[in-house]
Each structure stands twice: as C-alpha cells, then as structure tokens.
C-alpha cells in the first residue's frame, strides 16, 4: 500500500507556511525508481530536514502520477528527530495512522475560545459559500472582497482532499486576505481546529468573527468517474450543516465550457449530485447572468431542475475579471488558468459577490 524508499536530502528548495520543499536523492529498489525526487516535509510533523539527512519517503503520489500531490512525502528523519511538543489539546487528527497528530480544538476546555464556543449554537444568518473544488476558494474570495472589502472572510476546510492545510500554496498566499482558516474533521493545520464542519462553522463565526465563510475541501479532489464516487459529495453536506446552524447557504456550482469531459461540461455532474441529491436544505444557487448564450442556456436548465428546494440567483460577473487577475495567486483548476476556463472562475466569483451582498 505504501512505496517506502530511503533518501538523502540534497538541499532545501522553497518554503511556505507549514511546508518545506526539498531535493532528495533516492535509494532505488526497482528499475523504474527515480534517481532523485522533489519531496515535501511538514516540519510540525517530522521536524526540519537538513542537507545530508537521511529521510524515509512515501513515493505513492509520484508512482500514481498525481498532479496536485506530485511529491514524495517525508515520513521521518530518523537521525534528526524533532523535540517533543506538548499540546494542551487532546483531539487527534489523522487518527490511528502512523502520523496521527494531537491538536487543540477551538472548543476544547483548554482553548481560549472555549467560553465563546461552548454555548454557540447558531451562525446568526452567516452567509456560507459552499464549493466543490479547492481551486474555487480564491475566486469566491475575490468576488466577495470586490463587493465588500470590509468583510471578514473565513475559510472552512473539509477533509475530502489534502489533510494538512499546509499543503496549499494558494491558502498560504491568501492568508493576508482571510480572517483565518478552520480545519475540520481529519484535516489539520488551520488557525483553528475543529471536530467537524458544524463546529468548524461555529468557530469561524464566533472564534474568527467572520462575516462570511467559504467551505471547500483541501487541494486534491478524489473522483472515480462514477455518479457518487467523488469527495465533493461533502459540499451537499456542508449546505445542510450551514442551514442546521441558522446560516445562509450559498451554493457555488462547478460551471465550465472548457472541461473536455462531457460529465463536467456546463454544470458538473458533481454539483448536480451534491446540491441536487445530498443537499436537503434550500440554498441560493448562483450562476453568472452574463455567461455566453449557449453556455447560459445549458447551465440555467441544469440548475433550474434543482429548484426548488433551491433558489436560482443570477449575478453579473464579467466586471469581476480584474479582481480575479489581481489575486496574489495564480488561478488554476485541473491545469487550466483564468484565460483557459474563465467561466469556472467567474462563476465562483459570482457566488462570492452574492454572499457579500447578503452579509
């Protein structure tokens, strides 16, 4: 199940919050093994590898040719173990895996936010934008802040993709624009930790004092090409969670006229399933009002079929293109940038605009 390899660190490459990228030579065990790899270490988990250190690697992502996760992962630095760090919390993430980590949940007794969260049961009408892919995060944020620059926007990260929030260079670059990040479920590494999406939303509202929350999975969507076999199903569950807590769910469907796969052309079948079958609570279902005519007709038909219980909301988006272009991150979804898949990013930005308008 795991492709274990020994390696030796040659040099550090670049670093962002929580992550350290390395060049590592590999002790080859099979003819197809690479001589060297680009590796990723999470110093909070394994310590800080130095040039010359021997490291234990997991090569699964490289063997599978994963685009988002195309790193060898450093599992341990056996001869340079980090010092113990005592954490006041008792919540374990990545439970019963070899790298299970102890964190302090925002609502635990030892948390400074305990008093604020212990009795919290409502989002008080907080708009919650729910999207399938992590790549929608910067676009939703751009649309929201272009509409209301004063808003405090929190990111609530689910555990359908990457578990460490540190893996996301996008999130690292967006930090100055966010009130903070809450990692939920088995994900970890946010400014606040939570047990599930419900407590994560409450932490965003009452801990980070957010005026608006964005919910997506971390980087690395999992899909099998079947009707139900994809991690974005959780987007529908997030709509239900927001509604259960008296929030205002805003669904950001995945819209594209550039994806070559028929099941993702127009409105992705992922969005139709998540928002049409899983989301039982009503949400504002947002589409741009200024899509190209043929695309608009197809999208409107697909989304209208989900109403009720949802309400279709059409929002102008073309004037948000400059806000997208000015983001401190390079927009990318499935290898396509803003110019390649404009409809996708403008659709996400339109959801952010609508949520900001009702905040």
Coordinates of C-alpha atoms in Angstrom, one line a residue:
X1 CA 0.0 0.0 0.0
X2 CA 3.0 2.3 0.5
X3 CA 6.1 2.7 -1.7
X4 CA 8.7 3.1 1.0
X5 CA 12.1 4.4 0.0
X6 CA 15.2 5.8 1.8
X7 CA 16.6 9.0 0.5
X8 CA 19.2 11.7 1.3
X9 CA 18.4 15.4 1.4
X10 CA 20.5 17.4 -1.2
X11 CA 19.1 20.8 -0.5
X12 CA 16.0 22.8 0.5
X13 CA 14.1 24.4 -2.4
X14 CA 11.3 26.7 -1.2
X15 CA 9.2 27.1 1.9
X16 CA 5.8 28.3 2.7
X17 CA 3.7 28.2 5.9
X18 CA 3.9 24.7 7.3
X19 CA 5.7 23.1 4.3
X20 CA 9.3 22.7 3.2
X21 CA 10.2 21.5 -0.3
X22 CA 13.4 19.5 -0.8
X23 CA 15.6 17.9 -3.4
X24 CA 16.2 14.3 -2.3
X25 CA 18.3 11.5 -3.9
X26 CA 16.6 8.1 -3.7
X27 CA 18.0 4.7 -2.8
X28 CA 16.5 2.8 -5.7
X29 CA 14.8 -0.5 -5.1
X30 CA 13.3 -1.0 -8.5
X31 CA 14.5 -0.2 -12.0
X32 CA 11.7 2.3 -12.6
X33 CA 12.5 4.3 -9.4
X34 CA 13.8 7.8 -10.0
X35 CA 17.3 8.8 -9.0
X36 CA 16.1 12.0 -7.3
X37 CA 12.7 13.4 -6.3
X38 CA 11.1 16.6 -5.2
X39 CA 10.0 15.9 -1.7
X40 CA 7.7 17.7 0.8
X41 CA 8.2 17.8 4.6
X42 CA 5.8 19.2 7.2
X43 CA 8.2 20.4 9.9
X44 CA 5.5 20.4 12.5
X45 CA 5.1 16.6 12.0
X46 CA 8.6 15.4 11.1
X47 CA 11.0 18.2 12.0
X48 CA 13.2 20.2 9.7
X49 CA 15.3 18.0 7.4
X50 CA 18.8 19.4 6.6
X51 CA 21.2 18.7 3.7
X52 CA 22.8 15.3 4.2
X53 CA 19.9 14.0 6.4
X54 CA 18.7 10.5 5.7
X55 CA 14.9 10.5 5.3
X56 CA 12.2 7.9 4.9
X57 CA 9.9 8.6 1.9
X58 CA 6.5 7.7 0.7
X59 CA 6.5 7.6 -3.1
X60 CA 2.8 6.7 -3.7
X61 CA 1.8 10.1 -5.2
X62 CA 4.7 10.0 -7.7
X63 CA 4.0 6.4 -8.7
X64 CA 0.4 7.4 -9.4
X65 CA 1.4 10.5 -11.3
X66 CA -0.9 12.7 -9.3
X67 CA -0.8 16.3 -10.5
X68 CA -1.8 18.0 -7.3
X69 CA 0.1 15.7 -5.0
X70 CA 3.1 15.1 -7.2
X71 CA 5.6 15.0 -4.3
X72 CA 7.5 12.3 -2.4
X73 CA 6.4 12.8 1.2
X74 CA 8.9 12.8 4.0
X75 CA 7.6 10.4 6.6
X76 CA 10.5 10.7 9.1
X77 CA 14.0 12.0 9.6
X78 CA 15.2 9.1 11.8
X79 CA 18.6 10.5 12.7
X80 CA 17.3 14.0 13.4
X81 CA 14.1 13.6 15.3
X82 CA 12.3 16.8 16.4
X83 CA 11.9 17.6 20.1
X84 CA 8.6 16.7 21.7
X85 CA 6.0 19.5 21.6
X86 CA 3.4 19.4 24.4
X87 CA 0.0 20.4 23.0
X88 CA -2.7 21.3 25.6
X89 CA -5.4 19.7 23.4
X90 CA -6.4 16.1 23.1
X91 CA -8.1 16.0 19.7
X92 CA -6.2 13.6 17.4
X93 CA -6.2 14.2 13.6
X94 CA -5.3 11.5 11.0
X95 CA -6.3 9.2 13.7
X96 CA -4.6 5.8 14.0
X97 CA -2.3 6.4 11.1
X98 CA 1.4 6.4 11.7
X99 CA 1.5 10.2 11.7
X100 CA -1.5 10.9 13.9
X101 CA -1.2 14.4 15.4
X102 CA -2.6 15.9 18.5
X103 CA -4.1 19.4 18.2
X104 CA -6.1 21.8 20.3
X105 CA -9.7 22.1 19.1
X106 CA -11.2 25.6 19.2
X107 CA -14.0 24.5 21.5
X108 CA -11.9 22.3 23.9
X109 CA -11.7 23.2 27.6
X110 CA -8.1 24.4 27.3
X111 CA -8.9 26.6 24.3
X112 CA -9.0 30.4 24.9
X113 CA -12.2 30.3 22.7
X114 CA -13.9 27.8 24.9
X115 CA -16.2 30.3 26.6
X116 CA -17.2 31.8 23.3
X117 CA -17.9 28.5 21.6
X118 CA -19.3 26.3 24.5
X119 CA -22.8 27.7 24.1
X120 CA -22.6 28.6 20.5
X121 CA -25.4 27.0 18.5
X122 CA -26.2 29.5 15.7
X123 CA -24.4 31.2 12.9
X124 CA -26.9 34.1 13.1
X125 CA -27.5 34.2 9.4
X126 CA -23.9 34.0 8.4
X127 CA -23.6 33.6 4.6
X128 CA -21.8 30.3 3.8
X129 CA -20.5 29.8 0.3
X130 CA -20.0 26.1 -0.5
X131 CA -17.9 25.0 -3.5
X132 CA -16.7 21.6 -4.6
X133 CA -13.0 22.2 -5.5
X134 CA -10.2 24.0 -3.6
X135 CA -9.5 26.0 -6.7
X136 CA -12.7 27.9 -6.2
X137 CA -11.5 29.4 -2.9
X138 CA -9.5 32.3 -4.3
X139 CA -12.2 33.2 -6.9
X140 CA -15.0 33.2 -4.3
X141 CA -12.9 35.3 -2.0
X142 CA -12.1 37.8 -4.8
X143 CA -15.8 38.1 -5.7
X144 CA -16.7 38.7 -2.0
X145 CA -14.0 41.3 -1.3
X146 CA -14.6 43.1 -4.6
X147 CA -18.1 43.6 -3.4
X148 CA -17.5 44.3 0.3
X149 CA -13.8 45.0 1.0
X150 CA -14.6 45.4 4.7
X151 CA -15.8 41.8 5.2
X152 CA -14.0 39.3 7.5
X153 CA -14.0 36.1 5.4
X154 CA -13.0 32.8 7.0
X155 CA -12.1 29.6 5.1
X156 CA -13.5 26.3 6.5
X157 CA -11.5 23.4 5.0
X158 CA -13.1 20.0 4.8
X159 CA -11.1 16.8 4.7
X160 CA -12.1 15.4 1.3
X161 CA -8.8 16.5 -0.3
X162 CA -5.4 17.2 1.4
X163 CA -5.5 16.8 5.1
X164 CA -2.7 19.3 6.0
X165 CA -3.8 22.9 5.2
X166 CA 0.0 23.5 4.9
X167 CA 0.0 21.7 1.5
X168 CA -1.9 24.6 -0.1
X169 CA 0.4 27.3 -1.5
X170 CA -2.8 29.0 -2.6
X171 CA -4.0 29.2 1.0
X172 CA -0.6 30.5 2.1
X173 CA -0.8 33.3 -0.4
X174 CA -4.3 34.2 0.6
X175 CA -3.7 34.5 4.3
X176 CA -3.5 38.3 4.4
X177 CA -7.0 38.4 2.8
X178 CA -8.6 36.0 5.2
X179 CA -9.7 36.3 8.8
X180 CA -8.4 32.8 9.3
X181 CA -8.7 29.1 8.4
X182 CA -10.6 26.4 10.3
X183 CA -9.6 22.8 9.5
X184 CA -12.3 20.3 10.1
X185 CA -12.7 16.6 10.5
X186 CA -9.4 14.8 9.8
X187 CA -7.8 17.9 8.2
X188 CA -5.5 19.9 10.3
X189 CA -3.0 22.9 10.2
X190 CA -5.5 25.7 10.2
X191 CA -5.5 28.7 12.5
X192 CA -8.3 26.9 14.4
X193 CA -9.1 23.2 14.6
X194 CA -12.5 21.6 14.8
X195 CA -14.1 18.2 15.0
X196 CA -16.5 18.6 12.1
X197 CA -18.0 21.1 9.7
X198 CA -20.7 22.1 12.1
X199 CA -18.2 23.1 14.9
X200 CA -15.9 24.5 12.2
X201 CA -18.6 26.9 11.0
X202 CA -19.3 28.0 14.6
X203 CA -15.6 28.5 15.1
X204 CA -15.4 30.7 12.0
X205 CA -18.4 32.8 13.2
X206 CA -17.7 33.1 16.9
X207 CA -13.9 32.4 17.0
X208 CA -12.7 34.3 14.0
X209 CA -15.6 36.7 14.0
X210 CA -16.3 36.1 10.3
X211 CA -18.9 37.9 8.3
X212 CA -18.8 35.3 5.6
X213 CA -17.5 31.7 5.4
X214 CA -16.2 29.7 2.4
X215 CA -16.3 25.9 2.6
X216 CA -14.3 23.7 0.2
X217 CA -12.2 20.7 0.5
X218 CA -8.4 21.0 0.5
X219 CA -6.3 20.5 -2.6
X220 CA -6.7 17.2 -4.4
X221 CA -10.2 16.3 -5.4
X222 CA -10.9 12.5 -5.4
X223 CA -13.1 11.2 -8.2
X224 CA -13.7 7.7 -9.7
X225 CA -15.7 8.9 -12.7
X226 CA -18.9 7.5 -11.2
X227 CA -22.1 9.2 -10.1
X228 CA -21.4 9.0 -6.4
X229 CA -17.7 8.3 -6.2
X230 CA -16.2 11.7 -5.5
X231 CA -15.1 13.6 -2.5
X232 CA -17.1 16.7 -3.4
X233 CA -20.3 14.9 -2.2
X234 CA -19.4 16.7 1.0
X235 CA -20.4 20.0 -0.5
X236 CA -24.1 19.0 -0.2
X237 CA -23.5 18.0 3.5
X238 CA -21.9 21.4 4.1
X239 CA -25.1 23.1 2.8
X240 CA -27.1 21.1 5.3
X241 CA -24.7 22.0 8.1
X242 CA -25.0 25.7 7.4
X243 CA -28.8 25.5 7.3
X244 CA -28.9 23.5 10.5
X245 CA -27.0 26.2 12.3
X246 CA -29.2 29.1 11.0
X247 CA -26.7 30.1 8.4
X248 CA -27.5 31.2 4.8
X249 CA -26.1 28.6 2.4
X250 CA -24.9 29.8 -0.9
X251 CA -24.1 27.1 -3.4
X252 CA -21.3 27.7 -6.0
X253 CA -21.9 25.1 -8.7
X254 CA -18.9 24.0 -10.8
X255 CA -19.5 25.5 -14.2
X256 CA -17.2 25.2 -17.2
X257 CA -17.2 25.3 -21.0
X258 CA -13.6 24.3 -21.2
X259 CA -13.5 20.9 -19.4
X260 CA -13.2 18.3 -22.2
X261 CA -15.1 15.7 -20.2
X262 CA -18.8 15.7 -21.0
X263 CA -19.8 15.0 -17.4
X264 CA -18.1 18.2 -16.3
X265 CA -19.2 20.4 -19.2
X266 CA -21.8 23.1 -18.4
X267 CA -22.7 22.2 -14.8
X268 CA -20.5 19.4 -13.5
X269 CA -22.3 16.2 -12.5
X270 CA -20.5 16.6 -9.2
X271 CA -22.5 19.8 -8.5
X272 CA -25.8 18.2 -9.7
X273 CA -25.3 15.3 -7.3
X274 CA -24.0 17.3 -4.3
X275 CA -26.5 20.1 -4.5
X276 CA -29.4 18.2 -6.1
X277 CA -29.3 14.9 -4.1
X278 CA -27.3 15.4 -1.0
X279 CA -28.2 19.0 0.0
X280 CA -31.7 18.6 1.6
X281 CA -31.8 22.2 2.9
X282 CA -32.5 25.1 0.5
X283 CA -29.6 27.3 -0.7
X284 CA -29.1 30.2 -3.1
X285 CA -27.8 28.5 -6.2
X286 CA -25.7 31.1 -8.0
X287 CA -24.8 31.4 -11.7
X288 CA -23.4 34.3 -13.7
X289 CA -26.1 36.3 -15.5
X290 CA -23.6 37.1 -18.3
X291 CA -22.3 33.7 -19.5
X292 CA -22.0 33.1 -23.2
X293 CA -25.5 32.4 -24.6
X294 CA -25.2 28.7 -25.3
X295 CA -23.5 28.0 -22.0
X296 CA -26.0 30.1 -20.1
X297 CA -28.9 28.2 -21.6
X298 CA -27.4 24.8 -20.7
X299 CA -26.5 26.0 -17.2
X300 CA -29.8 27.6 -16.5
X301 CA -31.6 24.4 -17.5
X302 CA -29.4 22.2 -15.3
X303 CA -29.7 24.4 -12.2
X304 CA -33.4 25.2 -12.7
X305 CA -34.0 21.4 -12.3
X306 CA -32.7 21.7 -8.7
X307 CA -35.2 24.4 -7.8
X308 CA -37.0 24.0 -5.5
X309 CA -35.7 23.4 -2.9
X310 CA -33.0 25.8 -4.0
X311 CA -33.4 29.3 -5.4
X312 CA -31.6 30.2 -8.6
X313 CA -29.8 33.5 -8.4
X314 CA -28.2 35.1 -11.4
X315 CA -25.4 37.6 -10.7
X316 CA -23.3 39.7 -13.1
X317 CA -19.7 38.5 -13.2
X318 CA -17.8 39.9 -16.1
X319 CA -16.7 43.0 -14.2
X320 CA -15.1 40.7 -11.6
X321 CA -12.4 39.7 -14.0
X322 CA -9.9 42.4 -12.9
X323 CA -10.4 41.3 -9.2
X324 CA -9.5 37.7 -10.3
X325 CA -6.5 38.8 -12.2
X326 CA -5.2 40.9 -9.3
X327 CA -5.2 38.0 -6.8
X328 CA -1.9 37.1 -5.2
X329 CA -2.2 33.6 -6.5
X330 CA -2.2 32.1 -10.0
X331 CA -5.7 30.7 -10.6
X332 CA -5.7 27.1 -11.7
X333 CA -8.2 24.3 -11.9
X334 CA -7.4 20.9 -13.5
X335 CA -4.4 22.6 -15.1
X336 CA -6.5 25.4 -16.6
X337 CA -5.9 29.0 -15.7
X338 CA -8.2 32.1 -15.8
X339 CA -7.8 32.6 -19.5
X340 CA -8.5 28.9 -20.2
X341 CA -11.5 28.4 -18.1
X342 CA -12.9 31.9 -17.5
X343 CA -16.5 30.7 -16.9
X344 CA -15.4 28.5 -14.0
X345 CA -13.6 31.2 -12.1
X346 CA -16.2 33.9 -12.8
X347 CA -19.0 31.5 -11.6
X348 CA -17.2 31.1 -8.3
X349 CA -16.6 34.8 -8.0
X350 CA -20.3 35.4 -8.7
X351 CA -21.2 33.2 -5.7
X352 CA -18.8 35.3 -3.5
X353 CA -20.4 38.5 -4.8
X354 CA -23.8 37.3 -3.9
X355 CA -22.8 36.2 -0.4
X356 CA -21.2 39.5 0.2
X357 CA -24.3 41.3 -0.9
X358 CA -26.5 39.5 1.7
X359 CA -23.9 39.6 4.5

